[in-house]
Amino acid sequence: MGRDGGTAGTDVDVIVVGAGLAGLYMLHRLRRAGFTVRVIEAGSGIGGTWYWNRYPGARCDVPSLEYSYGFDDDLEQDWEWTERYATQPEILRYLEHVADRFDLRRDIQLATRVVAATFDEVTSTWTVETDAGERRTARFVVAATGCLSSANLPDIPGRDSFEGPSYHTGRWPHEGVDLTGRRVAVIGTGSSAVQAIPVLAEQSAELVVFQRTATYTVPAHNGALPPAQQAEVKARYREVRAVNRESVVGFGATSVLGPPTAATADVAPAEREHVLAERWDQGGLAFLGAFTDTMTSAEANEVAAAFVRSKIHEIVDDPAVAELLSPTQVIGCKRLCVDSGYYATFNRPDVRLVDISSGGIEAITPTGVRANGEDHGVDAIVFATGFDAMTGALAKIRFAGVGGRALAEAWSEGPKTYLGLGVPGFPNLFLVTGPGSPSVLANMVTAIEQHVEWIAGCLEDLRAGGHERIEATPEATEDWVAHVNAVAGFTLFPSCNSWYLGANIPGKPRVFMPLPGFPPYAARCADVAAHGYEGFVLGPVR
Ligand code: FAD
Ligand code: NAP
């Protein structure tokens, strides 16, 4: 494959859609392997999640030292994180630095949305169309479009009649928003809301939070990252990354409290409290890793859930508000949140919680939000209503595969992939952190690096073998989908209406999309590659 343009007269060898953490590393890795690449990104800047989500309080909830690339020793050593959990501006600065450091920008086309991609069976190439009306061809397409990039703005009656400003957390204005002295409604209580609410409460005159499902959240105990701790991790970064690749969730290597060693049932009740309290005091997502069986046994799960509920009652002054804030679903079933003062915010006299669990929001009116028959007058509305996760961004692209078959049609009963990487009927298309891979159930940087390296390795192998085409087989895909369902079925994940299941989007097929367990998955991918891409068909050989 040539340096200028791609094979078979294509514009480039590979078109990558998206310039977030995945697209940036994909470009770097493919370029290093000698492929020509063009990245097409809808946003006016790089960074993906960290470009779009600029709401107050936005930050990572995997420790910064682990929520970072591990592919380059010097980058790892040079970059200094300032906080245990980095803010959105800091993560965006990091990604801008990566783009400059590896000279990535010259192959990235910004402010351009890919609207369609059509496979040509004769030439085994893709033609990608953009919203600017351009057409570009490539042998391969990599969809690095993000699991959480398609914002969900629910179709609430009267939504567009509101006369004040409204914002979605995932599309926050870049110039910032001044809500000082304003009455503000927040719709939603997921991770974005949990981060934004304490900060918005500081700014606004009055904050009204509309809660459909109460949320479990654990304290971040965020703070400045002590230089000695950063130096200690940097001194053993190779080991840290290796430990994370062997962790079920792709992180945890910098945590003082290691992975769980005992099942809940094997620990005496008083000792369980102690173990959970230790995790609560440490802060962060590792709370869910106190015991081995929290996500597989309903009884065990209830122990952790009851602990958090008791904390809510301890923190929140008004017992009725504490009760409303106390979730009843399985803890971890919806993604656990990590906060800085979320529950305590409801002790403020200027913050009100409105329970909409039975009737939802009835309407948005020109002057506010109506729920439970009551009108709540506000000056601004914040939609913290999440994303059409895992498949939303892919569904917005008109993919036409073999025989012109639409991806939307192929996935009408839910996404079907082989390893979360390939789709039968869509040759030469790769997904980064696609449905059917650990993706959102892991530290996503760990998951992204594993996928990018697998895809790049695969393209190198195809080139070395003279193959121009690769396609997942329907049989391997059916088996894989069954495997993902079986693994999910061993856990408590499918037990509530989460976005993992697509349950947050009306009409979306209810299918558990991510695969729990990073290490066996990564081993399987390596195995597939080592065995000549078992489950894929390669060809034709020139
Ligand atoms: P994205 O960053 O979503 O990038 C995808 C890009 O593709 C976007 O820029 C989008 O504009 C572009 N795109 C999509 N469709 C098209 C198209 N048709 N044409 C052109 N461009 C397109 N994960 C963690 O592991 N730890 C965390 O702490 C964490 N915190 C998060 C905080 C927030 C607020 C959110 C929303 C998510 C968080 N995540 C976290 C998940 C996060 O999405 C991933 O960690 C990671 O940033 C995903 O990178 P990506 O490149 O795969 O996707
Ligand atoms: P989310 O978890 O899907 O939360 C959306 C919230 O909006 C939920 O409380 C949901 O209620 C509510 N909602 C949705 N539609 C509604 C409607 N029509 N009426 C009323 N309420 C409605 O979305 P998110 O908070 O943006 O987070 C998405 C994911 O991004 C997270 O799970 C996480 O993976 C990632 N994230 C991470 C961080 C971090 O801490 N680093 C921060 C933000 C996001 P129901 O629960 O009842 O559906």
Short mmCIF file of N, CA, C and O in Angstrom, two decimals, residues 453-504:
data_model
loop_
_atom_site.label_atom_id
_atom_site.label_comp_id
_atom_site.label_asym_id
_atom_site.label_seq_id
_atom_site.Cartn_x
_atom_site.Cartn_y
_atom_site.Cartn_z
N GLU A 453 -4.80 -1.84 18.61
CA GLU A 453 -3.63 -2.67 18.30
C GLU A 453 -4.03 -3.93 17.55
O GLU A 453 -3.34 -4.37 16.64
N TRP A 454 -5.18 -4.48 17.89
CA TRP A 454 -5.65 -5.68 17.18
C TRP A 454 -5.95 -5.33 15.71
O TRP A 454 -5.55 -6.04 14.80
N ILE A 455 -6.66 -4.24 15.50
CA ILE A 455 -7.04 -3.86 14.13
C ILE A 455 -5.78 -3.56 13.30
O ILE A 455 -5.64 -4.03 12.16
N ALA A 456 -4.85 -2.81 13.88
CA ALA A 456 -3.63 -2.47 13.15
C ALA A 456 -2.84 -3.75 12.83
O ALA A 456 -2.35 -3.92 11.70
N GLY A 457 -2.76 -4.64 13.81
CA GLY A 457 -2.06 -5.91 13.58
C GLY A 457 -2.74 -6.70 12.48
O GLY A 457 -2.08 -7.31 11.63
N CYS A 458 -4.04 -6.69 12.48
CA CYS A 458 -4.82 -7.41 11.46
C CYS A 458 -4.52 -6.84 10.07
O CYS A 458 -4.27 -7.59 9.12
N LEU A 459 -4.52 -5.51 9.95
CA LEU A 459 -4.25 -4.91 8.63
C LEU A 459 -2.83 -5.22 8.17
O LEU A 459 -2.59 -5.45 6.98
N GLU A 460 -1.90 -5.26 9.12
CA GLU A 460 -0.53 -5.63 8.75
C GLU A 460 -0.49 -7.07 8.25
O GLU A 460 0.17 -7.39 7.25
N ASP A 461 -1.21 -7.95 8.94
CA ASP A 461 -1.24 -9.37 8.53
C ASP A 461 -1.90 -9.53 7.16
O ASP A 461 -1.46 -10.32 6.33
N LEU A 462 -2.98 -8.78 6.94
CA LEU A 462 -3.65 -8.86 5.63
C LEU A 462 -2.70 -8.42 4.52
O LEU A 462 -2.59 -9.07 3.48
N ARG A 463 -2.00 -7.33 4.79
CA ARG A 463 -1.04 -6.82 3.79
C ARG A 463 0.05 -7.85 3.53
O ARG A 463 0.36 -8.16 2.37
N ALA A 464 0.57 -8.41 4.61
CA ALA A 464 1.66 -9.40 4.46
C ALA A 464 1.17 -10.62 3.69
O ALA A 464 1.92 -11.22 2.90
N GLY A 465 -0.10 -11.00 3.87
CA GLY A 465 -0.63 -12.19 3.20
C GLY A 465 -1.23 -11.87 1.84
O GLY A 465 -1.76 -12.77 1.17
N GLY A 466 -1.18 -10.60 1.44
CA GLY A 466 -1.74 -10.22 0.14
C GLY A 466 -3.26 -10.27 0.10
O GLY A 466 -3.86 -10.41 -0.96
N HIS A 467 -3.90 -10.15 1.25
CA HIS A 467 -5.37 -10.17 1.30
C HIS A 467 -5.93 -8.76 1.19
O HIS A 467 -5.41 -7.83 1.80
N GLU A 468 -7.02 -8.66 0.46
CA GLU A 468 -7.63 -7.35 0.28
C GLU A 468 -8.95 -7.22 1.01
O GLU A 468 -9.57 -6.16 1.00
N ARG A 469 -9.36 -8.30 1.61
CA ARG A 469 -10.71 -8.30 2.16
C ARG A 469 -10.78 -9.19 3.39
O ARG A 469 -10.17 -10.27 3.42
N ILE A 470 -11.52 -8.76 4.38
CA ILE A 470 -11.75 -9.57 5.58
C ILE A 470 -13.21 -9.37 6.00
O ILE A 470 -13.72 -8.24 5.97
N GLU A 471 -13.84 -10.46 6.37
CA GLU A 471 -15.25 -10.34 6.75
C GLU A 471 -15.58 -11.39 7.81
O GLU A 471 -15.21 -12.56 7.67
N ALA A 472 -16.26 -10.98 8.83
CA ALA A 472 -16.69 -11.92 9.88
C ALA A 472 -17.74 -12.87 9.29
O ALA A 472 -18.57 -12.44 8.48
N THR A 473 -17.69 -14.14 9.69
CA THR A 473 -18.69 -15.07 9.16
C THR A 473 -19.98 -14.97 9.99
O THR A 473 -19.93 -14.66 11.19
N PRO A 474 -21.12 -15.27 9.37
CA PRO A 474 -22.38 -15.25 10.13
C PRO A 474 -22.35 -16.26 11.28
O PRO A 474 -22.87 -15.98 12.36
N GLU A 475 -21.71 -17.42 11.06
CA GLU A 475 -21.70 -18.46 12.09
C GLU A 475 -20.92 -17.99 13.32
O GLU A 475 -21.38 -18.12 14.46
N ALA A 476 -19.71 -17.47 13.07
CA ALA A 476 -18.90 -16.99 14.20
C ALA A 476 -19.64 -15.88 14.94
O ALA A 476 -19.58 -15.78 16.17
N THR A 477 -20.36 -15.07 14.18
CA THR A 477 -21.08 -13.95 14.78
C THR A 477 -22.23 -14.45 15.66
O THR A 477 -22.41 -13.99 16.79
N GLU A 478 -23.00 -15.40 15.13
CA GLU A 478 -24.10 -15.96 15.93
C GLU A 478 -23.56 -16.54 17.23
O GLU A 478 -24.12 -16.32 18.30
N ASP A 479 -22.46 -17.29 17.13
CA ASP A 479 -21.87 -17.90 18.33
C ASP A 479 -21.41 -16.82 19.30
O ASP A 479 -21.57 -16.95 20.51
N TRP A 480 -20.84 -15.76 18.74
CA TRP A 480 -20.32 -14.70 19.61
C TRP A 480 -21.47 -13.98 20.33
O TRP A 480 -21.40 -13.72 21.53
N VAL A 481 -22.53 -13.68 19.60
CA VAL A 481 -23.69 -13.00 20.20
C VAL A 481 -24.25 -13.89 21.33
O VAL A 481 -24.58 -13.40 22.42
N ALA A 482 -24.32 -15.20 21.06
CA ALA A 482 -24.83 -16.12 22.09
C ALA A 482 -23.90 -16.12 23.31
O ALA A 482 -24.36 -16.15 24.46
N HIS A 483 -22.60 -16.05 23.04
CA HIS A 483 -21.61 -16.02 24.14
C HIS A 483 -21.80 -14.76 24.99
O HIS A 483 -21.83 -14.83 26.23
N VAL A 484 -21.94 -13.62 24.33
CA VAL A 484 -22.10 -12.35 25.07
C VAL A 484 -23.37 -12.42 25.93
O VAL A 484 -23.36 -12.06 27.11
N ASN A 485 -24.44 -12.95 25.35
CA ASN A 485 -25.69 -13.07 26.12
C ASN A 485 -25.53 -14.02 27.29
O ASN A 485 -26.04 -13.76 28.38
N ALA A 486 -24.79 -15.11 27.06
CA ALA A 486 -24.60 -16.09 28.13
C ALA A 486 -23.79 -15.47 29.27
O ALA A 486 -24.15 -15.62 30.45
N VAL A 487 -22.72 -14.77 28.93
CA VAL A 487 -21.89 -14.15 29.98
C VAL A 487 -22.72 -13.12 30.75
O VAL A 487 -22.73 -13.10 31.98
N ALA A 488 -23.44 -12.28 30.00
CA ALA A 488 -24.28 -11.27 30.66
C ALA A 488 -25.31 -11.94 31.56
O ALA A 488 -25.62 -11.46 32.65
N GLY A 489 -25.82 -13.09 31.10
CA GLY A 489 -26.83 -13.82 31.85
C GLY A 489 -26.33 -14.36 33.18
O GLY A 489 -27.12 -14.62 34.09
N PHE A 490 -25.02 -14.52 33.31
CA PHE A 490 -24.44 -14.97 34.59
C PHE A 490 -24.35 -13.81 35.59
O PHE A 490 -24.03 -14.01 36.75
N THR A 491 -24.59 -12.60 35.11
CA THR A 491 -24.43 -11.42 35.97
C THR A 491 -25.80 -10.79 36.25
O THR A 491 -26.82 -11.22 35.71
N LEU A 492 -25.77 -9.75 37.08
CA LEU A 492 -27.01 -9.04 37.41
C LEU A 492 -27.21 -7.85 36.47
O LEU A 492 -28.18 -7.11 36.61
N PHE A 493 -26.31 -7.67 35.52
CA PHE A 493 -26.39 -6.49 34.64
C PHE A 493 -27.73 -6.36 33.91
O PHE A 493 -28.26 -5.26 33.80
N PRO A 494 -28.29 -7.48 33.38
CA PRO A 494 -29.52 -7.27 32.59
C PRO A 494 -30.77 -7.01 33.43
O PRO A 494 -31.86 -6.93 32.88
N SER A 495 -30.62 -6.83 34.76
CA SER A 495 -31.81 -6.79 35.62
C SER A 495 -32.51 -5.43 35.71
O SER A 495 -33.50 -5.30 36.40
N CYS A 496 -31.98 -4.40 35.08
CA CYS A 496 -32.67 -3.10 35.18
C CYS A 496 -32.67 -2.40 33.82
O CYS A 496 -32.03 -2.87 32.89
N ASN A 497 -33.35 -1.28 33.75
CA ASN A 497 -33.48 -0.55 32.47
C ASN A 497 -32.29 0.37 32.23
O ASN A 497 -32.39 1.59 32.36
N SER A 498 -31.16 -0.21 31.87
CA SER A 498 -29.96 0.60 31.70
C SER A 498 -29.71 0.91 30.22
O SER A 498 -30.29 0.27 29.34
N TRP A 499 -28.79 1.85 29.99
CA TRP A 499 -28.40 2.11 28.60
C TRP A 499 -27.55 0.98 28.03
O TRP A 499 -27.40 0.85 26.82
N TYR A 500 -26.96 0.15 28.92
CA TYR A 500 -26.23 -1.04 28.43
C TYR A 500 -27.17 -1.92 27.59
O TYR A 500 -26.76 -2.65 26.70
N LEU A 501 -28.46 -1.86 27.95
CA LEU A 501 -29.49 -2.68 27.29
C LEU A 501 -30.24 -1.90 26.22
O LEU A 501 -31.18 -2.42 25.62
N GLY A 502 -29.91 -0.64 26.06
CA GLY A 502 -30.65 0.20 25.12
C GLY A 502 -32.00 0.64 25.67
O GLY A 502 -32.81 1.23 24.96
N ALA A 503 -32.23 0.39 26.98
CA ALA A 503 -33.56 0.64 27.54
C ALA A 503 -33.88 2.11 27.72
O ALA A 503 -35.02 2.46 27.99
N ASN A 504 -32.87 2.97 27.57
CA ASN A 504 -33.12 4.42 27.73
C ASN A 504 -33.67 5.07 26.46
O ASN A 504 -34.05 6.23 26.47
#
